Structure formats: structure tokens, C-alpha cells
Coordinates of C-alpha atoms in Angstrom, one line a residue:
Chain A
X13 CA 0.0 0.0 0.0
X14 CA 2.9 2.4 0.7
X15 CA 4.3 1.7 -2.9
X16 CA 1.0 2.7 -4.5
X17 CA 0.7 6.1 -2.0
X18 CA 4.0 7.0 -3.7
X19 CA 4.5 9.3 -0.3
X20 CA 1.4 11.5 -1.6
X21 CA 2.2 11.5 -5.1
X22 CA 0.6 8.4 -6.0
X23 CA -1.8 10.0 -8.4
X24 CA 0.6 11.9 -10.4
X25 CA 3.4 9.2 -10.4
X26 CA 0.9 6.3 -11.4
X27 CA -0.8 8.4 -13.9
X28 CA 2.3 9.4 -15.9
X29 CA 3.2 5.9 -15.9
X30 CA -0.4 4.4 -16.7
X31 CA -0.9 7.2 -19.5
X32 CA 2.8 6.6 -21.1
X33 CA 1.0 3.1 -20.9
X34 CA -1.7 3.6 -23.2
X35 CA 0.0 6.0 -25.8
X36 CA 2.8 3.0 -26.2
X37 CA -0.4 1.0 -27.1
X38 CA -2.2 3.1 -28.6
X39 CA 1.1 4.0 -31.4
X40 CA 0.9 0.1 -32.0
X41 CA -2.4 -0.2 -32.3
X42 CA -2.4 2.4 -34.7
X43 CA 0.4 1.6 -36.7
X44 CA -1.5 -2.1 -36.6
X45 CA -4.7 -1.2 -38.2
X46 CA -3.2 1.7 -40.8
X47 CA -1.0 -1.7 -41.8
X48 CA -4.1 -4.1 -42.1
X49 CA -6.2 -1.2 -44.1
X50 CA -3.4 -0.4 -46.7
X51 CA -2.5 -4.0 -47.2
X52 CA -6.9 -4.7 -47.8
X53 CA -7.1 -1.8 -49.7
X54 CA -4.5 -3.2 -52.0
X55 CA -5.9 -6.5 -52.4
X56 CA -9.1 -5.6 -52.9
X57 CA -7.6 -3.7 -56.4
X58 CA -5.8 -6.2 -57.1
X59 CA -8.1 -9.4 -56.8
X60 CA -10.7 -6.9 -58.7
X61 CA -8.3 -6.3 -61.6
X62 CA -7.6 -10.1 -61.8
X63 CA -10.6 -10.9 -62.2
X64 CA -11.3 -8.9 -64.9
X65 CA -8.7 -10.0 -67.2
Chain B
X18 CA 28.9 -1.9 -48.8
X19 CA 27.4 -0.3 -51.3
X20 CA 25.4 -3.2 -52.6
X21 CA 24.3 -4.1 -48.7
X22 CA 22.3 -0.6 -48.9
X23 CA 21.4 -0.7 -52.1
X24 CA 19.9 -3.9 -51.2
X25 CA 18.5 -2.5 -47.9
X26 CA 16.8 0.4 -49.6
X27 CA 15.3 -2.0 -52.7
X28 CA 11.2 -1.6 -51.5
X29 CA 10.4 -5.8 -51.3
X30 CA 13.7 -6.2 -49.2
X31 CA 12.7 -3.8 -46.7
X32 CA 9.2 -4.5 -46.7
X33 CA 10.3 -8.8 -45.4
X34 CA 13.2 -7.5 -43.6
X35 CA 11.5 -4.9 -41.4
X36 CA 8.6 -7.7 -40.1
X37 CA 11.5 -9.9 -38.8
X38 CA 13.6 -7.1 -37.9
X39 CA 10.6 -5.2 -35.7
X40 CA 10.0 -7.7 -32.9
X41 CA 13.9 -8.4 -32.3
X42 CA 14.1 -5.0 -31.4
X43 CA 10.6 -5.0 -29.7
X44 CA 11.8 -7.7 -27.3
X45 CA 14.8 -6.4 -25.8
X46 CA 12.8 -2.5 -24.9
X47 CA 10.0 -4.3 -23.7
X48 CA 12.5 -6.4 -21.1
X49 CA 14.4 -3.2 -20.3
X50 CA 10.9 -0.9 -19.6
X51 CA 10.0 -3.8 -17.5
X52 CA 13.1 -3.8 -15.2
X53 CA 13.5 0.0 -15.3
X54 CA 9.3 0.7 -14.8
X55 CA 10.7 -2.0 -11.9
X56 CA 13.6 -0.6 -10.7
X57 CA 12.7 2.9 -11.0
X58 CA 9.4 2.7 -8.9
X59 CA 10.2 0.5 -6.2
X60 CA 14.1 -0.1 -6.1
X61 CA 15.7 3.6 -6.8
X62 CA 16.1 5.6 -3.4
X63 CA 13.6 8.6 -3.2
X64 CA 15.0 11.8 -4.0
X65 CA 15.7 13.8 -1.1
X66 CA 13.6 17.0 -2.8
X67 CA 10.9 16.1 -4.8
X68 CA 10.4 12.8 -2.9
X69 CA 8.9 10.2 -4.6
X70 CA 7.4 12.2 -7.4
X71 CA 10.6 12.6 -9.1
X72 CA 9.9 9.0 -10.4
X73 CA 8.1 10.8 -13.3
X74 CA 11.4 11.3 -14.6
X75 CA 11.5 7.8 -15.6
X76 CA 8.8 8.2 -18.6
X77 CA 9.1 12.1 -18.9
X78 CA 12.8 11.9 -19.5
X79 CA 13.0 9.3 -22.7
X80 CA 9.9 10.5 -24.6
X81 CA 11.5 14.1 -24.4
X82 CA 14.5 12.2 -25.6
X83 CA 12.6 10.5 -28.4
X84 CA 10.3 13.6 -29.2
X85 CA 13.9 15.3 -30.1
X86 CA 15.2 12.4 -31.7
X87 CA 12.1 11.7 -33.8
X88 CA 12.6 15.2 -35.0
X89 CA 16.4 14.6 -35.7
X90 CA 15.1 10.7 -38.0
X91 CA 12.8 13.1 -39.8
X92 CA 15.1 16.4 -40.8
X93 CA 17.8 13.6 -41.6
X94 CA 16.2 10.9 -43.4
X95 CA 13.9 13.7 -45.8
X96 CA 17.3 15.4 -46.6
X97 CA 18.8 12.1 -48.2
X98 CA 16.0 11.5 -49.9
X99 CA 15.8 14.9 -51.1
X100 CA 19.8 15.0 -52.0
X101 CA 19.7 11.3 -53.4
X102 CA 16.5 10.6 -54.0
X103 CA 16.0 7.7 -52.0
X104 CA 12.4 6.8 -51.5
X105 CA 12.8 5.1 -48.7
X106 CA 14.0 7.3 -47.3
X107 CA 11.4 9.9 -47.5
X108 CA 8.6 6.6 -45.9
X109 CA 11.0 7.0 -42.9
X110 CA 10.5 10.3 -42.9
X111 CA 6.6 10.5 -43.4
X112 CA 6.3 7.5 -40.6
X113 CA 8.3 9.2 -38.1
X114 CA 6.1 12.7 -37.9
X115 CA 3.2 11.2 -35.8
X116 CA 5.1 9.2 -34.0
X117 CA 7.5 12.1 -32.6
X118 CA 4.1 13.9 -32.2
X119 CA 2.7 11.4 -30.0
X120 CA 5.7 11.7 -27.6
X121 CA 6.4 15.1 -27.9
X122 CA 2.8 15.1 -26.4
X123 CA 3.8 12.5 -23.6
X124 CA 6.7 14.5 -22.8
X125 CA 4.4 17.9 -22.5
X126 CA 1.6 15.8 -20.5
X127 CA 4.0 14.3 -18.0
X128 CA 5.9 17.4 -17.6
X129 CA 2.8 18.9 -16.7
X130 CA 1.3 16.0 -14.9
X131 CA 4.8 16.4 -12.5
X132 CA 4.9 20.2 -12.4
X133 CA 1.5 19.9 -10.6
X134 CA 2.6 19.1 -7.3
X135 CA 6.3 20.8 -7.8
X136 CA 5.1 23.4 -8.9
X137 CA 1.3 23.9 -7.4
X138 CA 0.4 24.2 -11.1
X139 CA 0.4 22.5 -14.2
X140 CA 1.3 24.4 -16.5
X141 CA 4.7 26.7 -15.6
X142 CA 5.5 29.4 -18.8
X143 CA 8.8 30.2 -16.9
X144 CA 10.4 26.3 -17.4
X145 CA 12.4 26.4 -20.9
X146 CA 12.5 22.8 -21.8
X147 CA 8.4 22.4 -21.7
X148 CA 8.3 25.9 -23.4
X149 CA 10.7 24.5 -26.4
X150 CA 8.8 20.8 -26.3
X151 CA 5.4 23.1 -27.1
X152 CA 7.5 24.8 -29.9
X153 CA 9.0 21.2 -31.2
X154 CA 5.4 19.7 -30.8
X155 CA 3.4 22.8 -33.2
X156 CA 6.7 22.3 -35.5
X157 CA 5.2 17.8 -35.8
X158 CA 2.1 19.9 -36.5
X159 CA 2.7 22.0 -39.0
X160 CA 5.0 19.3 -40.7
X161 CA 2.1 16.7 -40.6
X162 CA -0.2 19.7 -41.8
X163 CA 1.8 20.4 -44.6
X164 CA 2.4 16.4 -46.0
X165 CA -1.2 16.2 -45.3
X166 CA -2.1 19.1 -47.8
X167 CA -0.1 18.0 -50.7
X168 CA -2.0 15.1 -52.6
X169 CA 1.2 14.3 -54.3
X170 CA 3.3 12.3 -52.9
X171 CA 6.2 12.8 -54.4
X172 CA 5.9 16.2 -53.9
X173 CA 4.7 15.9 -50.4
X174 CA 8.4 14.4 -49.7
X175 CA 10.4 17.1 -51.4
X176 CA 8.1 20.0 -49.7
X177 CA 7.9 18.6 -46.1
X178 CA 12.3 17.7 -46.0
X179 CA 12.8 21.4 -46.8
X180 CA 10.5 22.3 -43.9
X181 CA 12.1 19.4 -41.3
X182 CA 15.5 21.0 -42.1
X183 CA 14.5 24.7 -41.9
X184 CA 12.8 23.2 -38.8
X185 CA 15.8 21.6 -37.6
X186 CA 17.7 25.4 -37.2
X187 CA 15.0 26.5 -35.9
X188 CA 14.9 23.9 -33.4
X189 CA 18.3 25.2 -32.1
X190 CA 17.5 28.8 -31.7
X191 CA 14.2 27.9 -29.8
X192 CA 16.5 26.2 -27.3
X193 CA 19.1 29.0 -26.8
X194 CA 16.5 31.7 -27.2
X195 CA 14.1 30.4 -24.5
X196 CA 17.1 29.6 -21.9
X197 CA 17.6 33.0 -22.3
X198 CA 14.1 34.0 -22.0
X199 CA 13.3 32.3 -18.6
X200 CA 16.8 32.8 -17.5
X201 CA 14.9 37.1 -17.3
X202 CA 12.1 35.5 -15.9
X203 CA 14.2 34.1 -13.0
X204 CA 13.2 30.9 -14.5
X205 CA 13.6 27.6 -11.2
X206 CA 15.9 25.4 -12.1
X207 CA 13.7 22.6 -12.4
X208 CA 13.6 18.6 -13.8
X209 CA 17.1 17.2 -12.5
X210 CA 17.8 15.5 -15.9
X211 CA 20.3 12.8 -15.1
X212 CA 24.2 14.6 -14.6
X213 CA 27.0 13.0 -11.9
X214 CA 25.0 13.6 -9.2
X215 CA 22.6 11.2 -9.7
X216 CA 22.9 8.1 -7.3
X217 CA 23.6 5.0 -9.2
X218 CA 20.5 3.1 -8.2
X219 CA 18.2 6.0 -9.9
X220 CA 20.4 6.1 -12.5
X221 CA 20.4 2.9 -14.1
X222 CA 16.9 2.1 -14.5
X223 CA 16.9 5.5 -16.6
X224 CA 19.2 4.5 -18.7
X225 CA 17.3 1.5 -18.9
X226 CA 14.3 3.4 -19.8
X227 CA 16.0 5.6 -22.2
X228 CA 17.8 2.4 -24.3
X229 CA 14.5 0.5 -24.0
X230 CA 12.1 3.0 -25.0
X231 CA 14.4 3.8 -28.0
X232 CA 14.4 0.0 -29.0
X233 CA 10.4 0.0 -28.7
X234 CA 10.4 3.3 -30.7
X235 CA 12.7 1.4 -33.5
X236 CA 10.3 -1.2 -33.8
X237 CA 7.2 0.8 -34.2
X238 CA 9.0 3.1 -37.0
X239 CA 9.7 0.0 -38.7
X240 CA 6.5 -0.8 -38.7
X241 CA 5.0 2.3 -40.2
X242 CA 7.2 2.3 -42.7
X243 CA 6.6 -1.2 -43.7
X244 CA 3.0 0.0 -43.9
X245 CA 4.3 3.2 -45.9
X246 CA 6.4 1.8 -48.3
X247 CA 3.5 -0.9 -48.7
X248 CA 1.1 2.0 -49.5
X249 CA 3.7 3.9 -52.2
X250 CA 4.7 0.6 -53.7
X251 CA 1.0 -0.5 -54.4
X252 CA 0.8 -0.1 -57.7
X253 CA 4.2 -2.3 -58.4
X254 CA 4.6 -5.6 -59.3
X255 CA 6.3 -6.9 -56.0
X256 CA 3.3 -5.8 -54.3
X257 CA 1.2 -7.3 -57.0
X258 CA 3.0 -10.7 -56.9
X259 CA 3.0 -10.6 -53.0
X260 CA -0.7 -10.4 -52.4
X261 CA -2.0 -12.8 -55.1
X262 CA 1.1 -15.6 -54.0
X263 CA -1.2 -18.5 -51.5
X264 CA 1.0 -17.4 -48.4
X265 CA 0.8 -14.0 -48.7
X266 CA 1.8 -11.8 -45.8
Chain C
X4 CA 34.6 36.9 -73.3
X5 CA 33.3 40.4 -72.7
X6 CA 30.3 40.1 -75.5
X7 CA 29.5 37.2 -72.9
X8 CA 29.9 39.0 -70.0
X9 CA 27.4 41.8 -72.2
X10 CA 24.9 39.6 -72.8
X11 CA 24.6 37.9 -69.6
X12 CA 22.8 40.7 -67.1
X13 CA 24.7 40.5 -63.2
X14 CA 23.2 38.8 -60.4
X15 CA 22.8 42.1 -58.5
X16 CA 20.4 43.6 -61.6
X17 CA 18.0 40.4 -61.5
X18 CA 17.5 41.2 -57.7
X19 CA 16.8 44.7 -58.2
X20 CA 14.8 44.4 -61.8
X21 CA 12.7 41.3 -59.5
X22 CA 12.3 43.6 -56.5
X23 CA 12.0 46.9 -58.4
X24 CA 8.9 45.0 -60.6
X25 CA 7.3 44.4 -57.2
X26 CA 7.7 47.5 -55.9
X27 CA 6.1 48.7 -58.9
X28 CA 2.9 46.4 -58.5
X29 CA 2.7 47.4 -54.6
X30 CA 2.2 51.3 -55.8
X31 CA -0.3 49.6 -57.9
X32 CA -2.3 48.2 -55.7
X33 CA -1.8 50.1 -52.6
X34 CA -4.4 47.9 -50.8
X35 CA -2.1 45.4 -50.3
X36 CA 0.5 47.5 -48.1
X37 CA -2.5 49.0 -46.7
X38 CA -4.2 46.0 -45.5
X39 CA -1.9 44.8 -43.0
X40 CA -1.3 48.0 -41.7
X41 CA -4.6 48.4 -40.8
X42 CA -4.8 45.3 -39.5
X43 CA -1.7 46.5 -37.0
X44 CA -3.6 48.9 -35.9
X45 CA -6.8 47.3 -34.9
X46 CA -4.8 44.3 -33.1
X47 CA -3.2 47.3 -31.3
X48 CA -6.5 48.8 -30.4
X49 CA -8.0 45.3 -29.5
X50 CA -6.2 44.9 -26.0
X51 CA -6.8 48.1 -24.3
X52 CA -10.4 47.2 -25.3
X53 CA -10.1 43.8 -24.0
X54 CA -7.8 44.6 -20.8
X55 CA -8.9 47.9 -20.1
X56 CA -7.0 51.0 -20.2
X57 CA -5.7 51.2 -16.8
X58 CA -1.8 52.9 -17.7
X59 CA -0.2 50.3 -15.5
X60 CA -1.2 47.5 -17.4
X61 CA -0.8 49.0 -20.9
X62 CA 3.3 50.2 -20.5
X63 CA 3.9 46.3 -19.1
X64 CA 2.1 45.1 -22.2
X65 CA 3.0 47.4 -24.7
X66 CA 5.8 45.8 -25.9
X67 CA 4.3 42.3 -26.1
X68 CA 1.1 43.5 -28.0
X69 CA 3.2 45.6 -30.2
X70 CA 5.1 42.4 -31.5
X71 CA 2.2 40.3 -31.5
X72 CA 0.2 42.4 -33.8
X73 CA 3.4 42.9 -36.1
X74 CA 4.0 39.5 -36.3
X75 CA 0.1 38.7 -37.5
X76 CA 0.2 41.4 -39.8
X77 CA 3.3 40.2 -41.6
X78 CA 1.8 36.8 -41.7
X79 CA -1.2 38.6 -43.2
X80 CA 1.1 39.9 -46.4
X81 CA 2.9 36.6 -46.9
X82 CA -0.6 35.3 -49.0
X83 CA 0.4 37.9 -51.7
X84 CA 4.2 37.0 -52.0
X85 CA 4.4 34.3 -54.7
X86 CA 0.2 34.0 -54.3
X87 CA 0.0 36.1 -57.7
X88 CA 2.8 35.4 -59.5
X89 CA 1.3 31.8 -59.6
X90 CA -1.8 32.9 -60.9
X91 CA -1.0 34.8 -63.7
X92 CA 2.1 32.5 -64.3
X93 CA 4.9 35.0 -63.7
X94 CA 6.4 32.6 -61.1
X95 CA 6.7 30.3 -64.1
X96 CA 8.9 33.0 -65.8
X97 CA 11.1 33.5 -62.6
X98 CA 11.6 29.8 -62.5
X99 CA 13.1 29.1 -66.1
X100 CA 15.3 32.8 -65.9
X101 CA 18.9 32.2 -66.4
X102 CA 19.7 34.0 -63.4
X103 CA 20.0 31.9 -59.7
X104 CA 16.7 31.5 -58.5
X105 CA 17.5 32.0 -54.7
X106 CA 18.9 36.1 -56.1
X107 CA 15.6 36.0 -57.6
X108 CA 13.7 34.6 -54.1
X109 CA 15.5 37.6 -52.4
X110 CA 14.7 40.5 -55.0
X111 CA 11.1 38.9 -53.8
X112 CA 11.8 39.0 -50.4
X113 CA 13.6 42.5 -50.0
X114 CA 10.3 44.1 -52.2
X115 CA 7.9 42.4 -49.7
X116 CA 9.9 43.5 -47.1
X117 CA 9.8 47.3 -48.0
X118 CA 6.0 46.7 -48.4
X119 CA 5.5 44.9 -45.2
X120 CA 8.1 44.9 -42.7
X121 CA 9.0 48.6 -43.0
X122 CA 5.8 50.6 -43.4
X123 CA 4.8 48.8 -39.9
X124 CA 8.5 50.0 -38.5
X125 CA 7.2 53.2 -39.2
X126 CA 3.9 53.1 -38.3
X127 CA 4.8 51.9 -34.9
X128 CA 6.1 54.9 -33.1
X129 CA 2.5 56.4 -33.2
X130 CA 0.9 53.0 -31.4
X131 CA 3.6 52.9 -29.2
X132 CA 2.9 56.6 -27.7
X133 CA -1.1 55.4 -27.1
X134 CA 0.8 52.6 -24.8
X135 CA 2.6 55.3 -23.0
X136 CA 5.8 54.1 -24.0
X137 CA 9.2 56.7 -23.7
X138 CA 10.8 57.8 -26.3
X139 CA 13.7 56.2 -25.4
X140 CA 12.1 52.9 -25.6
X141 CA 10.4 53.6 -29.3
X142 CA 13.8 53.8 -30.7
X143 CA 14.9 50.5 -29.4
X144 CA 11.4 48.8 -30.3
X145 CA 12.1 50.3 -33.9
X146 CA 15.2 48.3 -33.8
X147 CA 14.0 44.8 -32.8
X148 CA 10.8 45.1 -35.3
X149 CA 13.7 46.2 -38.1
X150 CA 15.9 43.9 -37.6
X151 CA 12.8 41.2 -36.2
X152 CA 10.7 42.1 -39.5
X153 CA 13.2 41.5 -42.4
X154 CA 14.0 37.7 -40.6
X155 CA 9.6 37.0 -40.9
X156 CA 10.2 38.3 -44.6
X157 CA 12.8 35.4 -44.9
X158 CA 11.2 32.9 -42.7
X159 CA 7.9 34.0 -44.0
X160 CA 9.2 33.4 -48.1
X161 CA 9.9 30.1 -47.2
X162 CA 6.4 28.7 -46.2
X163 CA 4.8 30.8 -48.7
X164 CA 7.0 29.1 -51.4
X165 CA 6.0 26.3 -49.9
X166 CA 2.4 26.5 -49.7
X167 CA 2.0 28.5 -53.0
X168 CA -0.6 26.7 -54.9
X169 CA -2.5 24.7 -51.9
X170 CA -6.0 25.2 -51.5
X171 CA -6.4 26.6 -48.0
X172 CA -3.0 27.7 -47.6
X173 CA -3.7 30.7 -45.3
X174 CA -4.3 28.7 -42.6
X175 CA -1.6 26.1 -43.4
X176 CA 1.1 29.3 -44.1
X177 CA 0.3 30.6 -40.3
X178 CA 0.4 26.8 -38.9
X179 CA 4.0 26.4 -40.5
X180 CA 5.2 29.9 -39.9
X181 CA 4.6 30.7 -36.8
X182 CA 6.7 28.0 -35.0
X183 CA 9.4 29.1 -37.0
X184 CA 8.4 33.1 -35.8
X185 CA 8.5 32.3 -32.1
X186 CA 12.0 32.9 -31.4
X187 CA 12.0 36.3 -33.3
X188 CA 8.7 37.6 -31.2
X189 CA 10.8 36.1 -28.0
X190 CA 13.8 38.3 -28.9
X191 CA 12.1 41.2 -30.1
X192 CA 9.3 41.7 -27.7
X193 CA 11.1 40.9 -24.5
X194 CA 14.4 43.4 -25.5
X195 CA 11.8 46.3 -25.6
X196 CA 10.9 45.0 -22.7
X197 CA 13.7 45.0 -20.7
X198 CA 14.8 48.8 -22.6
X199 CA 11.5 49.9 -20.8
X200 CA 12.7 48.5 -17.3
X201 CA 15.8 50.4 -18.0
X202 CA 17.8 47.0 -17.7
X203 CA 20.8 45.7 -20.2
X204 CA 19.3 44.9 -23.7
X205 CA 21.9 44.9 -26.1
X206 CA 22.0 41.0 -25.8
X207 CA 18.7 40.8 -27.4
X208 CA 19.8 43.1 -30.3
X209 CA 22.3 41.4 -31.0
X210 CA 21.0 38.0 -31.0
X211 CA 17.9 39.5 -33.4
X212 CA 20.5 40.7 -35.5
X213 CA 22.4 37.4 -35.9
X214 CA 19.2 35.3 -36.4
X215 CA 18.6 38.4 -39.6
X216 CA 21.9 37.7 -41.1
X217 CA 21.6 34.3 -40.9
X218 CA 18.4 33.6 -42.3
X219 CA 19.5 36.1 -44.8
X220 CA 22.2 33.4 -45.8
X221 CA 20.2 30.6 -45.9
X222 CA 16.5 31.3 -46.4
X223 CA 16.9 32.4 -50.0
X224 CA 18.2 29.2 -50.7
X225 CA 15.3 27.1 -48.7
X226 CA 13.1 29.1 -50.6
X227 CA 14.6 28.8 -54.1
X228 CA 14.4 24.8 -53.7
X229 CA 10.6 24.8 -52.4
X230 CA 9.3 27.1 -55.1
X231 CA 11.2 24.1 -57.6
X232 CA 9.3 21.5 -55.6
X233 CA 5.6 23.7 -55.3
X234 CA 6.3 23.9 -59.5
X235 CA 7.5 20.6 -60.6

């Protein structure tokens, strides 16, 4: 319990470290999903060309 | 040598290389955030001023560090490619701007978030360094602004690398100008950022932080620009042959 | 050799024939050094409204407000720098001219300068003494927004070059701009200041006149190569 209190500064210390947290994951999830899209995007264009011919 | 980064640079190299490069470099930060988020919260001594609130320093310190050195990828990389015309070098480039952005902003926020009870405020005009990370953080902006305006790509490159270097000089005066500015302003000396002084036991899990938090930064960059050379290379026949081979990727 | 040397005009008349054509077009359409200055004004008259006009208040923020609304007003000209010349394809013309485009980019830059930069130099004095500032002070304020005005020309030439063509590229001129204008406002503002608390200032001048001479070195060139890139 006297880790978490963080001598009174518990809230400051825990949310720098919590939100430093969730932008990590967010950049990942991020760079995730704008990978998946492009790579879809392509395909779909592609597998639509190659069926035409 | 040459070869090696002609080979490196080629698009369809890159693209395979950079998905088994990005978690070997994922691996290590993520071990060395974990014993420094470790180290640094419950091993390091408290610091006999700010108590246990300097901890901060532990995430403040390497995003500032990476907001800088985003900055530094992005000048660097878009003047290659606009002196050799690399084109890799410019997806480098365009991937690095929102991610310098996004801790450029972590840097502000837990500046901010620590200057609350240092300070009895959160947000202090007089301290230099957030004062030039506010600057650095509307110079992502308007670089991201400017890509984001130009439909051509090509042309996107060559206009945004003139900006990142002209950027990069300004960059520098901002720093001098606003120690100078706060140093009228009788300016507190503020964030002890690392120096001799520092006991052993704090300092090592910064550095730990710092390394790890640059190898976790690496990997993500790869992985954007994996997706952005991906994007520019769609309409070749690597990319072609990729997506319609059974394994795909 | 010397029917060569005849034939090909020197760099120093490209600058002046490129600023001198500008000039020229300026006395033409007067609304354009106008404008701004107008604009000055009002942003001048906007914080006593705002603040009230207790004298106290308005000698500590004279020199701030001064530089602010200098700085918005120059950012207000930058539109018409190479925003015209695009239009009516003169920029076109500068582009395939024989002579070193980053000369021409200054000829540009020195004429929007005498249109801009030194019409509010001179304009200031009179704003100044509604602010109750000394006379002492208004000289070295003159100084800072000389020296501070001619290095927004420079910066300024650069992000119009760069933006010259974009659809909304107001907004996007002041968004990459003004980053790049914070140090001069810094400088500028706060060495008024401190000439108006009778403290040293010559540090100030001096750095304001560094950061003019070097952005006079370089920012022709910056600007040269993103006109190339805004016209390929």
C-alpha cells in the first residue's frame, strides 16, 4: 500500500506511468490497423483487376 | 557496402526485412521498460527533494529524448532522400512525424502532470524545456499539416524535407532563445535530468528506460514504414505478386 | 569573353529588376500595403479594449502587444508574395530565368519587405505613444521590429514558397510559420521590454540581429528549392 501512496504523489506518479502506458499502445495499435487497411485496400484492387482480365 | 544498402533500400527487401527485424528489437525495450518501470518505482532511493514524485522522470525523460530524436530521424532521413532521392528514405520520414508527435505530447503531458505538485500548477510558462517541447510539438504539426495538404506524394516528400531541415535550425534557436528568456524570468531550475549527481541506483533504470524506449520506438518506425512503403509501392509488381502468392503476408 | 559578359545581365540587376517589378505592382495596388497596416492597428486597439486601459497595465504590455500584432500582420502579407505570381504565371517565368533563383527569391523578399516589414517600422512609433511608452524605448522597439521584421520576410518566403498553390493555404502558411516566428517575437518583444525596465538589452539586439543575417544566408536558398518542388 505504501508503494501505491508514492509518499502523496501516487496519483501523479501512477498516472504518468499508466498514461505513457496507453500511448505505447495506442502507437501500435495504430500503426496495426493503418497496416491491415493499406494492405486490404490493395488486395481488394488487385483481386478486382484479376478478375477482370 | 554499397550493394548491402542498395539492397537494404530496394522496396520488397525492406518490406520482409522490417517484419523480422521489428519484434527483435521489440523484445529487448519491452525487457528493459520492464526492469526499469521495476527498478525505478520501487528499487531507486527517493530523491531527497521532490520525494517520490521525481519518479516521473523515468517516462518524462525518454519521450522528451525520443520527441527530439524523432525530430532529428525526420530532418535527416527527408534530406537524403531529397539529395539522393532515396524513396525510402522519405517513408522513414513520413512515418516518423506522428510518432515524434505522439511523444512530444507524452513529454508535455507528464511534464505537466509532475509540475502539478512541484510546482502547485500545471502548466509553468517560466520552465524552458516544456516551453521548447510546445514549440517542437506545433513544428510535428505543422510538418504533418503540410504532407497532409499535398496530394502528391512525391511532392509531399520534397516540400515537407525542406521544412524538417529549416525546422531543424530552428529547433536550435528555440532552445538558446528560450534559456535565455526564462533565464529574465528568474526561470527555477527545475527537472534534475540525469548529470553526476545522480545516485547509481536512480540512474540505471533511466538508462534502462531511455535504451528500451528507443528499442520500442525502432520497432514501431519500422513498422509504419513497412506500412508506408507498402502504400507507395502498391501499384508495383512486387506488391502485386506478394498479395495474389497462397502465403501472402 | 566580354560580349558574354554583355549579354549575360549581373546577379545584383535580377534582384533589383525582380524587387524593383514588385515594388512597382505594390504602388499599384496600394491595398495590399494598406491592409496589413490596418490590421496592425486594430490588433493594437484590441487589448486596451479587452484589458482595459488602466496605464499600469498597458506600459507592461506594450511591448508584447506591439510584437504580436506585427508579427500577424506580416503573416497577413505573406498570402500575396508568390500567391500572384502563380496565378497569372509570372512565377513560371522566374523559375526558367537564367539568373540563380535563390537572387531572384530575395529580390522577392527584399520588395515584400519594404511593403510589409517597413511601413509597420514606421507606423509603430505612433501606437507605441497610445501605450505610453518613452521615447527612449520607441527607438529600441524600432530596432527589434527592423531587424525582427526582415528575418519574418525570410522565414515567412519560405512557407509561402511552400504553400504556393495549396488550396487553404492561409491557414496552413500561419500553422508552418509561426513556429518558426517564435523565437523572433521572443527576442524582439522581450528586449523592448527590458529597454522599458531600464535594464541591459543589447543581448537581445544582437541575437535579433544574428538570427537576420543568418536567415539572410540561408533562407533564399530554402526558398529557391521549395518554389522548384511547389512547381514541378
Amino acid at each position: 500500500m505504501d508503494a501505491m501512496s508514492m509518499g502523496n504523489y501516487g496519483v501523479y506518479v501512477w498516472s504518468c506511468f499508466g498514461l505513457t502506458l496507453v500511448m505505447v499502445l495506442f502507437s501500435y495499435w495504430r500503426a496495426r490497423l493503418r497496416h491491415k487497411r493499406v494492405y486490404r485496400d490493395i488486395e481488394v484492387r488487385i483481386k478486382a483487376l484479376e478478375e477482370r482480365e | 557496402m554499397w550493394k548491402f544498402f542498395h539492397q537494404l533500400a530496394s522496396p520488397p527487401h525492406f518490406y520482409r526485412l522490417a517484419a523480422v527485424l521489428s519484434p527483435w528489437l521489440a523484445a529487448p525495450g519491452i525487457a528493459l521498460i520492464a526492469y526499469g518501470v521495476y527498478a525505478g518505482l520501487f528499487l531507486a532511493p527517493m530523491d531527497y527533494q521532490q520525494g517520490d514524485a521525481f519518479r516521473i522522470i523515468y517516462v518524462h525523460v525518454p519521450s522528451a529524448y525520443l520527441s527530439m530524436m524523432a525530430y532529428m530521424i525526420m530532418a535527416v532521413s527527408g534530406g537524403i532522400g531529397l539529395i539522393w532521392r532515396i524513396k525510402l528514405s522519405h517513408a522513414v520520414a513520413a512515418a516518423a512525424a506522428p510518432l515524434g508527435a505522439a511523444f512530444t505530447f507524452l513529454a508535455l503531458a507528464t511534464g505537466s502532470i509532475w509540475g502539478r505538485p512541484m510546482w502547485g500548477t500545471w502548466w509553468e510558462w517560466g520552465d524552458p524545456r516544456l516551453t521548447s517541447e510546445l514549440i517542437l510539438l506545433f513544428l510535428y504539426f505543422g510538418y504533418m499539416a503540410l504532407r497532409a495538404a499535398i496530394d502528391d506524394t512525391a511532392k509531399a516528400d520534397k516540400a515537407s524535407a525542406v521544412l524538417a531541415l529549416v525546422g531543424v535550425v530552428n529547433v536550435v534557436i528555440v532552445h538558446y532563445s528560450v534559456e535565455w528568456w526564462s533565464s529574465l524570468h528568474q526561470g527555477q531550475t527545475l527537472m534534475k535530468k540525469g548529470g553526476p549527481a545522480m545516485d547509481p541506483a536512480m540512474l540505471y533504470p533511466l538508462l534502462a528506460m531511455i535504451l528500451g524506449f528507443t528499442l520500442l520506438f525502432g520497432s514501431l518506425l519500422l513498422r509504419r514504414v513497412r506500412t508506408e512503403v507498402l502504400f507507395r509501392e502498391r501499384r508495383t509488381r512486387w506488391v502485386r505478386e506478394m498479395i495474389l502468392s497462397p502465403e501472402g503476408s | 569573353m566580354t560580349d558574354a559578359h554583355k549579354e549575360q545581365p549581373s546577379i545584383f540587376s535580377g534582384l533589383a529588376a525582380t524587387a524593383r517589378r514588385d515594388l512597382l505592382l505594390a504602388w499599384k495596388r496600394p491595398g495590399d500595403v494598406l491592409n496589413p497596416l490596418f490590421f496592425f492597428a486594430m490588433v493594437c486597439t484590441l487589448f486596451p479594449l479587452a484589458v482595459g486601459p488602466s496605464a499600469e497595465q498597458l506600459e507592461f504590455s506594450g511591448p508584447g502587444v506591439l510584437w504580436v500584432a506585427a508579427l500577424l500582420a506580416t503573416l497577413l502579407s505573406l498570402n500575396s508574395l508568390f500567391g500572384s505570381d502563380f496565378e497569372d504565371g509570372s512565377l513560371d517565368q522566374l523559375l526558367v530565368s537564367p539568373q540563380p533563383l535563390p537572387v531572384l527569391a530575395l529580390g522577392k523578399t527584399a520588395a515584400h519587405w519594404l511593403t510589409s516589414g517597413l511601413p509597420l517600422v514606421l507606423v509603430s512609433p505612433i501606437l507605441a505613444i497610445t501605450y505610453r511608452m518613452p521615447m527612449s524605448v520607441v527607438g529600441v522597439m524600432m530596432l527589434t521590429l527592423t531587424l525582427g521584421t526582415i528575418t519574418l520576410s525570410l522565414l515567412g518566403s519560405i512557407g509561402a514558397a511552400l504553400t504556393v498553390g495549396l488550396h487553404r493555404g492561409t491557414a496552413l502558411l500561419s500553422l508552418l510559420i509561426l513556429p518558426l516566428a517564435m523565437p523572433v517575437l521572443l527576442l524582439g518583444a522581450n528586449t523592448v521590454s527590458l529597454a522599458a525596465g531600464n535594464d541591459v538589452y543589447t543581448t537581445g539586439i544582437w541575437a535579433l540581429g544574428a538570427y537576420a543575417i543568418a536567415s539572410l544566408s540561408l533562407a533564399p536558398y530554402a526558398t529557391a528549392a521549395a518554389l522548384r518542388i511547389s512547381n514541378e
